[in-house]
Tab-separated table of C-alpha atoms and ligand atoms in Angstrom:
chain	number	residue	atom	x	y	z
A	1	UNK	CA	115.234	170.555	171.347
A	2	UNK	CA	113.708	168.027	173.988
A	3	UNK	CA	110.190	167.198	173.345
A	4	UNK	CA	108.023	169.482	175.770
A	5	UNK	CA	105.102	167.910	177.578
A	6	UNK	CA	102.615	170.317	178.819
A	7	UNK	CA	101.087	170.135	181.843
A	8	UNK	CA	97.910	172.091	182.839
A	9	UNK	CA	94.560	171.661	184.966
A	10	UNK	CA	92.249	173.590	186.723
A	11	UNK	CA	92.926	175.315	190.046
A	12	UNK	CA	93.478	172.504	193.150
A	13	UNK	CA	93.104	169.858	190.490
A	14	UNK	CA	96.562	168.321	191.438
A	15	UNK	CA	99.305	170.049	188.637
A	16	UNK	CA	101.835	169.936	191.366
A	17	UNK	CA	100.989	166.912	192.790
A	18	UNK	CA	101.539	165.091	189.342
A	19	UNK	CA	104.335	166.936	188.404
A	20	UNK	CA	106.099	165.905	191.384
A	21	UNK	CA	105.936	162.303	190.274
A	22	UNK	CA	107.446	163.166	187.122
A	23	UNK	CA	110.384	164.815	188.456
A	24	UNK	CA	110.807	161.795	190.826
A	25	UNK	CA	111.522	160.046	188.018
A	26	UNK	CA	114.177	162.562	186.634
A	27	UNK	CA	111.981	164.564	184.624
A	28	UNK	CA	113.324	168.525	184.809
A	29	UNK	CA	110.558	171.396	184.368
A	30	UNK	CA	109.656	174.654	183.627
A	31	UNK	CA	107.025	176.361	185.795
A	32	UNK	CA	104.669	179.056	184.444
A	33	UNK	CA	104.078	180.355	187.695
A	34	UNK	CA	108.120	180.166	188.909
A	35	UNK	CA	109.348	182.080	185.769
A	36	UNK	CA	106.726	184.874	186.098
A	37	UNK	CA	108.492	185.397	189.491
A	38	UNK	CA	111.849	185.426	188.322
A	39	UNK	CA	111.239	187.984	185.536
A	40	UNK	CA	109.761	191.051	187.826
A	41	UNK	CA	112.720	190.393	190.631
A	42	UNK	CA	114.140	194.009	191.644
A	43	UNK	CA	115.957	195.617	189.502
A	44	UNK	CA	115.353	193.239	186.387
A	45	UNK	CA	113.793	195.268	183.305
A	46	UNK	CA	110.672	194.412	183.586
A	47	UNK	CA	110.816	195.397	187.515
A	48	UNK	CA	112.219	198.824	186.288
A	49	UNK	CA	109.165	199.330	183.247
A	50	UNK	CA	106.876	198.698	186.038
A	51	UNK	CA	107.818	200.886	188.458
A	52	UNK	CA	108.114	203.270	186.239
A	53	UNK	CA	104.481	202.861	185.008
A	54	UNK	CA	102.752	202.592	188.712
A	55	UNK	CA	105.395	204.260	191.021
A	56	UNK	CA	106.887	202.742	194.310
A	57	UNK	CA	103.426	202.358	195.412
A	58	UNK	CA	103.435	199.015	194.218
A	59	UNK	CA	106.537	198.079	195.747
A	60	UNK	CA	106.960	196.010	199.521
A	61	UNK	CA	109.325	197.232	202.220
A	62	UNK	CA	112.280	194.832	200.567
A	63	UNK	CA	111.714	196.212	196.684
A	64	UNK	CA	109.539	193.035	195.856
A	65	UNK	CA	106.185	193.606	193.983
A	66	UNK	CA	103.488	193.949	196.108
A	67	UNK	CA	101.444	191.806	194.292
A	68	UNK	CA	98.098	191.659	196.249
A	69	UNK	CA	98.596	196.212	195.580
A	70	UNK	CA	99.083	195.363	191.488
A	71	UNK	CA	96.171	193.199	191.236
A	72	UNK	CA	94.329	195.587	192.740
A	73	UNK	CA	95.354	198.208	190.570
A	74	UNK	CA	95.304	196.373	187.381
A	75	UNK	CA	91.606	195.275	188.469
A	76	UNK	CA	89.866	198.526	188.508
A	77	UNK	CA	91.769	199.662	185.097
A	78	UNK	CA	91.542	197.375	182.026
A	79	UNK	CA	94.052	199.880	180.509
A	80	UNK	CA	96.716	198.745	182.966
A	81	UNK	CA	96.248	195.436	182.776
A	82	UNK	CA	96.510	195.113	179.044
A	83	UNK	CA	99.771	197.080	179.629
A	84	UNK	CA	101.148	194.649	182.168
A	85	UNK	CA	99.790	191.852	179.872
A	86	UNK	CA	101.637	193.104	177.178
A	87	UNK	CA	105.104	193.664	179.228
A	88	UNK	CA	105.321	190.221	180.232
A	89	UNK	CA	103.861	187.766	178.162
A	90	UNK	CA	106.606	188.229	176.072
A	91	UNK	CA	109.238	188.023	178.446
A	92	UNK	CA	108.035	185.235	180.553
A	93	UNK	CA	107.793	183.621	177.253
A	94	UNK	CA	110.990	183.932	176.067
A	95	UNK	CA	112.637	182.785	179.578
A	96	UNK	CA	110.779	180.055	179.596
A	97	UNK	CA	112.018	179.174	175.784
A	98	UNK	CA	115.458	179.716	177.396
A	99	UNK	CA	114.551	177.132	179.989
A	100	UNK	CA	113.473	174.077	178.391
A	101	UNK	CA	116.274	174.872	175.861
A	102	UNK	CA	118.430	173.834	178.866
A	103	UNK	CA	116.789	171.192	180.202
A	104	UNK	CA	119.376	168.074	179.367
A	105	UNK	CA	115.921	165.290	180.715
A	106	UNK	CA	114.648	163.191	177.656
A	107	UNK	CA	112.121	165.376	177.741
A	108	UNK	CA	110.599	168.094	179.498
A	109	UNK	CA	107.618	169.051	181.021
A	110	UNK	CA	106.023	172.780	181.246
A	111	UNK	CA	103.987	173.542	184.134
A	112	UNK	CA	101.629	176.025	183.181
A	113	UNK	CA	98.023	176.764	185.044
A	114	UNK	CA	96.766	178.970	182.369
A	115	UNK	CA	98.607	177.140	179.516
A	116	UNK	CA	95.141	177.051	177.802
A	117	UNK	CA	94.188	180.392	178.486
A	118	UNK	CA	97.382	181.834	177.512
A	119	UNK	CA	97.444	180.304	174.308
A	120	UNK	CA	100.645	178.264	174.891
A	121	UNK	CA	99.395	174.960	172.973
A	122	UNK	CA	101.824	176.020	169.748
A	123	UNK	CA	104.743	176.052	172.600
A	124	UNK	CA	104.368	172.357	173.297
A	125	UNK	CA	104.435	168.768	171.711
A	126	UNK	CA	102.208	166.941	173.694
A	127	UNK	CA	99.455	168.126	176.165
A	128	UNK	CA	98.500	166.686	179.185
A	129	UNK	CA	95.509	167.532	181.866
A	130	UNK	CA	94.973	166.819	185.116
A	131	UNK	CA	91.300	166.025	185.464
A	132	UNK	CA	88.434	166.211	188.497
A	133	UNK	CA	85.484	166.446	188.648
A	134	UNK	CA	84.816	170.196	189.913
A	135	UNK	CA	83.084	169.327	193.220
A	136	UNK	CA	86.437	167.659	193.819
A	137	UNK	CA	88.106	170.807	192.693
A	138	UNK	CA	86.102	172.996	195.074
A	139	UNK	CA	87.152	170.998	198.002
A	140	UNK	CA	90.419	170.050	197.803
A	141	UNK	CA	91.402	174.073	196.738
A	142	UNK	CA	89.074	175.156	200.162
A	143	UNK	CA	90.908	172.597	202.216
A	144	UNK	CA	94.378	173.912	200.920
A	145	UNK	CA	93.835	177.410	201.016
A	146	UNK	CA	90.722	177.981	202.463
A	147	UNK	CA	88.855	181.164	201.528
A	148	UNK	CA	85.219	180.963	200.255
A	149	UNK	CA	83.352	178.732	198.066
A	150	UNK	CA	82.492	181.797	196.250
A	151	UNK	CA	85.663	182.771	195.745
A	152	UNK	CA	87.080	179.841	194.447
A	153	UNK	CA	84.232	179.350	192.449
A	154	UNK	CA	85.311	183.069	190.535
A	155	UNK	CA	88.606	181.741	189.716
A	156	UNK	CA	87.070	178.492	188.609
A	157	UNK	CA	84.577	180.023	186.218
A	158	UNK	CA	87.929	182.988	184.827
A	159	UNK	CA	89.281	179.663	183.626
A	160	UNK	CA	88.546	177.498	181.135
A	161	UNK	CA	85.848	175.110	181.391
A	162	UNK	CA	86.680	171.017	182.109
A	163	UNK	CA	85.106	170.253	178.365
A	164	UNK	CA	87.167	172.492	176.399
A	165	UNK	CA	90.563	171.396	178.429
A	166	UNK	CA	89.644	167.607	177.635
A	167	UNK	CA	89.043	168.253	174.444
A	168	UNK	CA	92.524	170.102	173.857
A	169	UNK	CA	94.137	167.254	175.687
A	170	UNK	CA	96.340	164.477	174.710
A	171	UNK	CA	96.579	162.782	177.449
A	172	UNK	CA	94.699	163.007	180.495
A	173	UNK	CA	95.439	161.772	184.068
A	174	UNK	CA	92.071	161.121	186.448
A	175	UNK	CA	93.021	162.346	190.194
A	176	UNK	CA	89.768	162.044	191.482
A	177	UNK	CA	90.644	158.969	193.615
A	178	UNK	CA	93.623	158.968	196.410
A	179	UNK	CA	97.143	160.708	195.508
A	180	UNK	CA	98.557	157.062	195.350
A	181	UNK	CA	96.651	156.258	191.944
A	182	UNK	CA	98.359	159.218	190.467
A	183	UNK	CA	101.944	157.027	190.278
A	184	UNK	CA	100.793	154.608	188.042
A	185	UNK	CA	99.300	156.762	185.491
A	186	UNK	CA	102.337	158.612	185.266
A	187	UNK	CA	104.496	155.356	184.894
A	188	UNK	CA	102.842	154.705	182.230
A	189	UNK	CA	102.844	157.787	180.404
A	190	UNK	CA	106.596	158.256	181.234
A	191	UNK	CA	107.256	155.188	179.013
A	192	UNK	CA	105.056	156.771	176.520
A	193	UNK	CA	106.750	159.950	176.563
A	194	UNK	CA	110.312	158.696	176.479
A	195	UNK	CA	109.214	156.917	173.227
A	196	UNK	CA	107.954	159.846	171.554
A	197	UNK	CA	111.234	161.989	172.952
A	198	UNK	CA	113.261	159.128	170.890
A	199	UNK	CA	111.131	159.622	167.793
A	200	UNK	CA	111.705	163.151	167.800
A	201	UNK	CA	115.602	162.505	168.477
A	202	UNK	CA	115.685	160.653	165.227
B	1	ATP	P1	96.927	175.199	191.851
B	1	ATP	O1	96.789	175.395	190.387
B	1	ATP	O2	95.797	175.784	192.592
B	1	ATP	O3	98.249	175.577	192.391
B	1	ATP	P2	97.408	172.311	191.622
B	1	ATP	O4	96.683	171.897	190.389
B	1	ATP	O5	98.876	172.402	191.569
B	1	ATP	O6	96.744	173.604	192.187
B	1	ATP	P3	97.780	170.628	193.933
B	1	ATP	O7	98.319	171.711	194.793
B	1	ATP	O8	98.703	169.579	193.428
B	1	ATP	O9	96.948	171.257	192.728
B	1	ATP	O10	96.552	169.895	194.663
B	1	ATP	C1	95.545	170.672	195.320
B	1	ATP	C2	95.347	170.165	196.731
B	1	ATP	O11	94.741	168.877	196.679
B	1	ATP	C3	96.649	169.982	197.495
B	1	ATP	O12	96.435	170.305	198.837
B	1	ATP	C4	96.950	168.503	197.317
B	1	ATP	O13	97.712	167.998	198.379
B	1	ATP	C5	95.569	167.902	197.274
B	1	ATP	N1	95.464	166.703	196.416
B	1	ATP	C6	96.050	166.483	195.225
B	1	ATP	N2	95.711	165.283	194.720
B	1	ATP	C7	94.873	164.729	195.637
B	1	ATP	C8	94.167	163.480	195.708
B	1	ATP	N3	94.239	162.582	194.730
B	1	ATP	N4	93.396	163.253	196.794
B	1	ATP	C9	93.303	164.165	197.776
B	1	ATP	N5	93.939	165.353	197.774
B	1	ATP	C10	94.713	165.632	196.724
């Protein structure tokens, strides 16, 4: 298999931004966030478990999850939420497996928010954080989605703290200046990473 890059970073701290450069230059991906999408469409299995747990309730007019009504559900009951946890893990896992087996790039890159927090580090050969500094982070996630500071703030403290992703990092790319400085750090770990990819070929 390719060698698999991991990408992660707090919220707003400029995954997509980076990982857009990367697949300028030909890079394919896997997305945390796209495959746990894919796996709940109607009808799938998982779909059909969790209808079957919560009822239609938790469905939208067009059969879709209403995922704003399962969060909400899963919040108030622990219960539920280890059940949900335990439904898909596995299978968002596994399609994601499926996924990067695919991927024909020198090497691939996972997308993965929670990467950290999901304990996905055994899934990949090489990680690699997007860093700010969390004022930074604050700002840029307002200005994108707006909302409160509080509430960004929440998700920012439910994830894992700066320190302990640098320190599980191999490499690290700094976007605290403009997007434009982001292209050349990624240029360089590209070369990097294609090196590596031909070491594992060996
Ligand atoms: P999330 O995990 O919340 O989806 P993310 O890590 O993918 O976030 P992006 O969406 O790439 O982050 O970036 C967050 C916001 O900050 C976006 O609106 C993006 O355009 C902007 N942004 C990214 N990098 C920079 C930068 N260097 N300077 C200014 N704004 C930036």
């Amino acid at each position: 298999p390719a060698l698999v890059v991991g990408l992660t970073g707090g919220i707003g701290s400029g995954k997509s931004t980076v990982a857009e450069a990367f697949a300028a230059l030909g890079i394919e991906q896997v997305d945390a966030d796209v495959v746990a999408r894919q796996v709940v469409q109607p009808d799938s299995p998982a779909w059909q478990q969790i209808v079957a747990h919560f009822g239609t309730g938790i469905l939208q007019p067009d059969r879709q999850l209403d995922r704003a009504a399962l969060r909400q559900r899963v919040f108030s009951q622990p219960d539920d939420k280890a059940w949900l946890n335990q439904l898909l893990h596995p299978i968002i896992r596994q399609q994601m497996q499926q996924q990067l087996a695919r991927a024909r790039s020198p090497y691939v890159l996972m997308v993965a928010p929670l990467l950290l927090e999901n304990q996905l580090q055994s899934r990949v050969d090489r990680l690699l954080v997007v860093d700010v500094p969390q004022r930074l982070q604050l700002q840029r996630t307002l200005l994108r989605d707006g909302g409160s500071e509080q509430q960004v703030a929440a998700i920012m403290t439910a994830q894992v703290s700066r320190e302990e992703r640098l320190a599980a990092a191999d490499d690290v790319i700094d976007n605290s200046a403009e997007p434009a400085q982001i292209e050349a750090q990624v240029a360089q770990l590209h070369q990097r990473y294609l090196a590596l990819a031909a070491d594992k070929a060996k």
